[in-house]
């Protein structure tokens, strides 16, 4: 699946699109493939760039974007019963150079702040009473890469289909070397906490190739 459906770099639009019927078709296609990779309570998916394991009540589809400025590859992973989503994005060397130059950033922390500011500005267009509260900044290892992460809440940041606002919790992490790795996990209200343990399992199982 091409990333043309998800042109904005932030996972906001992806989260909304996942509620549409078209995304369920993607789940059905990959479900048939993933049956062959049954690992007890989990499925696993391996691409040329990533390996992940995820619970059977989650679904996954992969996307890619290729153009003259570089290539990006990734996975969208989400549970069927919670308003939660995980997104993994890998930039190749050319795409990394383009991203860093165009956005005037140079390291993982500045990448995080750039994306968080973009997300916050976008949510302010949809909700007039939005506030940003940081919970934690730190570093950790993912698949041998040192990643910098920020966990934060956008208070009243998510507007549902009925017009009600909800607190929106995120963990956004990045690694910047010869390629950029971005991992985002976000959820609405208590859904973020309910799926957090499974998110950690997926994160710990993730293997980034190359």
CSV table of C-alpha atoms in Angstrom, one decimal:
chain,number,residue,atom,x,y,z
A,1,UNK,CA,0.0,0.0,0.0
A,2,UNK,CA,1.5,3.3,-1.0
A,3,UNK,CA,1.7,6.1,1.4
A,4,UNK,CA,-0.2,8.4,-1.0
A,5,UNK,CA,-3.3,7.9,1.3
A,6,UNK,CA,-1.4,9.4,4.2
A,7,UNK,CA,0.5,12.4,2.7
A,8,UNK,CA,0.9,14.4,6.0
A,9,UNK,CA,4.0,13.1,7.8
A,10,UNK,CA,2.2,13.0,11.2
A,11,UNK,CA,0.1,10.0,12.2
A,12,UNK,CA,-3.0,12.2,12.8
A,13,UNK,CA,-4.6,11.6,9.4
A,14,UNK,CA,-3.7,7.9,9.6
A,15,UNK,CA,-5.5,7.6,12.9
A,16,UNK,CA,-8.7,9.0,11.3
A,17,UNK,CA,-8.4,7.0,8.1
A,18,UNK,CA,-8.1,3.8,10.1
A,19,UNK,CA,-11.7,4.2,11.2
A,20,UNK,CA,-12.9,4.0,7.6
A,21,UNK,CA,-14.0,0.8,5.8
A,22,UNK,CA,-11.2,1.0,3.3
A,23,UNK,CA,-8.7,0.2,5.9
A,24,UNK,CA,-10.5,-2.9,6.9
A,25,UNK,CA,-9.9,-4.3,3.5
A,26,UNK,CA,-6.2,-3.9,4.1
A,27,UNK,CA,-6.5,-5.9,7.2
A,28,UNK,CA,-8.3,-8.7,5.4
A,29,UNK,CA,-5.5,-8.9,2.8
A,30,UNK,CA,-2.7,-9.1,5.4
A,31,UNK,CA,-4.6,-11.4,7.7
A,32,UNK,CA,-4.4,-14.1,5.1
A,33,UNK,CA,-0.7,-13.7,4.9
A,34,UNK,CA,-0.1,-13.5,8.6
A,35,UNK,CA,-1.8,-16.8,9.4
A,36,UNK,CA,1.4,-18.4,8.1
A,37,UNK,CA,3.4,-16.6,10.8
A,38,UNK,CA,1.4,-17.6,13.8
A,39,UNK,CA,3.5,-17.5,17.0
A,40,UNK,CA,1.0,-18.6,19.7
A,41,UNK,CA,-0.5,-15.4,21.1
A,42,UNK,CA,1.2,-13.3,18.4
A,43,UNK,CA,1.6,-12.9,14.7
A,44,UNK,CA,4.8,-11.7,13.1
A,45,UNK,CA,5.5,-9.8,9.9
A,46,UNK,CA,8.8,-9.5,8.2
A,47,UNK,CA,9.6,-7.0,5.3
A,48,UNK,CA,12.9,-6.1,3.7
A,49,UNK,CA,13.2,-3.3,6.3
A,50,UNK,CA,11.4,-4.5,9.4
A,51,UNK,CA,10.5,-7.4,11.6
A,52,UNK,CA,7.7,-7.1,14.2
A,53,UNK,CA,5.6,-9.3,16.4
A,54,UNK,CA,2.1,-8.1,17.4
A,55,UNK,CA,-0.9,-9.5,19.3
A,56,UNK,CA,-3.6,-11.4,17.3
A,57,UNK,CA,-6.2,-8.8,18.1
A,58,UNK,CA,-4.1,-6.1,16.4
A,59,UNK,CA,-3.8,-5.6,12.6
A,60,UNK,CA,-1.0,-4.3,10.5
A,61,UNK,CA,-0.3,-3.0,7.0
A,62,UNK,CA,2.8,-1.8,5.4
A,63,UNK,CA,3.3,1.3,3.2
A,64,UNK,CA,6.1,2.8,1.2
A,65,UNK,CA,6.8,6.1,-0.6
A,66,UNK,CA,9.4,6.3,-3.3
A,67,UNK,CA,10.5,9.4,-5.2
A,68,UNK,CA,13.6,11.3,-6.3
A,69,UNK,CA,14.1,12.8,-2.9
A,70,UNK,CA,14.4,9.4,-1.2
A,71,UNK,CA,12.4,6.5,0.0
A,72,UNK,CA,10.4,5.9,3.1
A,73,UNK,CA,9.0,2.6,4.4
A,74,UNK,CA,6.8,1.8,7.4
A,75,UNK,CA,4.2,-0.1,9.2
A,76,UNK,CA,0.9,0.9,10.8
A,77,UNK,CA,-0.1,-1.3,13.7
A,78,UNK,CA,-3.3,-0.9,15.7
A,79,UNK,CA,-5.7,-3.0,17.9
A,80,UNK,CA,-9.2,-3.7,16.7
A,81,UNK,CA,-11.0,-2.6,19.8
A,82,UNK,CA,-9.1,0.5,21.1
A,83,UNK,CA,-8.5,4.0,19.8
A,84,UNK,CA,-4.7,3.4,19.6
A,85,UNK,CA,-2.2,3.4,16.8
A,86,UNK,CA,1.5,2.7,16.4
A,87,UNK,CA,3.4,3.9,13.4
A,88,UNK,CA,7.0,2.9,12.4
A,89,UNK,CA,8.7,4.9,9.7
A,90,UNK,CA,12.2,4.4,8.2
A,91,UNK,CA,13.9,6.9,5.9
A,92,UNK,CA,16.6,5.9,3.6
A,93,UNK,CA,19.8,8.0,3.3
A,94,UNK,CA,18.5,10.3,0.6
A,95,UNK,CA,15.2,10.8,2.4
A,96,UNK,CA,17.0,11.5,5.6
A,97,UNK,CA,19.1,14.2,4.0
A,98,UNK,CA,16.0,15.8,2.5
A,99,UNK,CA,14.1,15.7,5.8
A,100,UNK,CA,16.9,17.2,7.8
A,101,UNK,CA,17.6,20.0,5.3
A,102,UNK,CA,14.0,20.9,4.6
A,103,UNK,CA,13.0,21.0,8.2
A,104,UNK,CA,16.2,22.6,9.5
A,105,UNK,CA,16.8,19.8,12.1
A,106,UNK,CA,20.0,17.9,12.9
A,107,UNK,CA,19.4,15.4,15.7
A,108,UNK,CA,16.7,13.1,17.2
A,109,UNK,CA,15.6,15.6,19.8
A,110,UNK,CA,15.1,18.4,17.3
A,111,UNK,CA,13.2,16.0,15.0
A,112,UNK,CA,10.8,15.1,17.9
A,113,UNK,CA,10.2,18.8,18.7
A,114,UNK,CA,9.6,19.6,15.1
A,115,UNK,CA,7.0,16.8,14.7
A,116,UNK,CA,5.4,17.6,18.1
A,117,UNK,CA,5.0,21.3,17.1
A,118,UNK,CA,3.5,20.3,13.8
A,119,UNK,CA,1.0,18.0,15.5
A,120,UNK,CA,0.1,20.6,18.1
A,121,UNK,CA,-0.5,23.3,15.5
A,122,UNK,CA,-2.7,20.9,13.6
A,123,UNK,CA,-4.8,20.0,16.6
A,124,UNK,CA,-5.3,23.7,17.4
A,125,UNK,CA,-7.1,24.1,14.1
A,126,UNK,CA,-9.6,21.4,15.2
A,127,UNK,CA,-10.1,22.3,18.8
A,128,UNK,CA,-10.0,25.7,20.4
A,129,UNK,CA,-9.1,24.6,23.9
A,130,UNK,CA,-5.9,22.7,23.3
A,131,UNK,CA,-3.0,22.5,25.7
A,132,UNK,CA,0.3,20.6,25.5
A,133,UNK,CA,1.7,19.0,28.5
A,134,UNK,CA,5.0,17.0,28.5
A,135,UNK,CA,5.3,14.0,30.7
A,136,UNK,CA,8.7,12.6,30.0
A,137,UNK,CA,11.8,12.9,27.8
A,138,UNK,CA,14.5,10.3,27.6
A,139,UNK,CA,16.4,7.8,25.6
A,140,UNK,CA,16.2,4.0,25.1
A,141,UNK,CA,17.4,1.3,22.8
A,142,UNK,CA,15.2,-0.1,20.0
A,143,UNK,CA,16.7,-2.8,17.8
A,144,UNK,CA,20.2,-1.7,18.7
A,145,UNK,CA,19.5,1.9,17.9
A,146,UNK,CA,19.7,4.7,20.5
A,147,UNK,CA,16.4,6.5,20.2
A,148,UNK,CA,15.2,9.8,21.9
A,149,UNK,CA,11.6,9.8,23.0
A,150,UNK,CA,9.1,12.3,24.3
A,151,UNK,CA,5.8,11.4,26.0
A,152,UNK,CA,3.2,14.1,26.1
A,153,UNK,CA,-0.5,14.8,26.3
A,154,UNK,CA,-2.5,17.1,24.1
A,155,UNK,CA,-5.3,18.1,26.3
A,156,UNK,CA,-8.6,18.3,24.4
A,157,UNK,CA,-6.5,17.4,21.3
A,158,UNK,CA,-8.7,14.8,19.7
A,159,UNK,CA,-12.1,15.6,18.3
A,160,UNK,CA,-14.3,12.6,17.6
A,161,UNK,CA,-17.0,12.2,15.0
A,162,UNK,CA,-19.6,13.5,17.4
A,163,UNK,CA,-17.6,16.7,18.1
A,164,UNK,CA,-16.5,15.7,21.6
A,165,UNK,CA,-13.0,16.4,22.6
A,166,UNK,CA,-10.6,14.0,24.3
A,167,UNK,CA,-7.2,14.0,25.8
A,168,UNK,CA,-4.7,12.6,23.4
A,169,UNK,CA,-1.5,10.9,24.7
A,170,UNK,CA,1.6,10.3,22.6
A,171,UNK,CA,5.0,8.8,22.8
A,172,UNK,CA,7.1,9.9,19.8
A,173,UNK,CA,10.6,8.6,19.3
A,174,UNK,CA,13.4,9.2,16.8
A,175,UNK,CA,16.9,8.1,15.9
A,176,UNK,CA,19.0,10.0,13.5
A,177,UNK,CA,22.1,8.5,11.9
A,178,UNK,CA,22.6,7.6,8.2
A,179,UNK,CA,18.8,7.1,8.3
A,180,UNK,CA,16.0,8.4,10.3
A,181,UNK,CA,13.8,6.0,12.3
A,182,UNK,CA,10.6,7.4,13.8
A,183,UNK,CA,8.2,5.5,16.0
A,184,UNK,CA,4.9,7.0,17.2
A,185,UNK,CA,2.4,5.5,19.6
A,186,UNK,CA,-0.7,7.3,20.5
A,187,UNK,CA,-4.2,6.8,22.0
A,188,UNK,CA,-7.3,8.5,23.2
A,189,UNK,CA,-8.1,8.8,27.0
A,190,UNK,CA,-7.5,5.5,28.8
A,191,UNK,CA,-7.0,3.5,25.6
A,192,UNK,CA,-3.4,4.6,25.6
A,193,UNK,CA,-2.8,3.0,29.0
A,194,UNK,CA,-4.9,-0.1,28.2
A,195,UNK,CA,-2.7,-1.0,25.1
A,196,UNK,CA,0.6,0.3,26.5
A,197,UNK,CA,1.9,-3.1,27.6
A,198,UNK,CA,1.2,-4.5,24.1
A,199,UNK,CA,2.9,-1.5,22.6
A,200,UNK,CA,6.0,-2.3,24.6
A,201,UNK,CA,6.0,-5.9,23.5
A,202,UNK,CA,5.8,-4.8,19.9
A,203,UNK,CA,8.5,-2.3,20.4
A,204,UNK,CA,10.8,-4.8,22.0
A,205,UNK,CA,10.2,-7.3,19.2
A,206,UNK,CA,11.0,-4.8,16.5
A,207,UNK,CA,14.1,-5.5,14.4
A,208,UNK,CA,15.2,-2.8,12.0
A,209,UNK,CA,17.3,-4.1,9.1
A,210,UNK,CA,20.2,-2.5,7.3
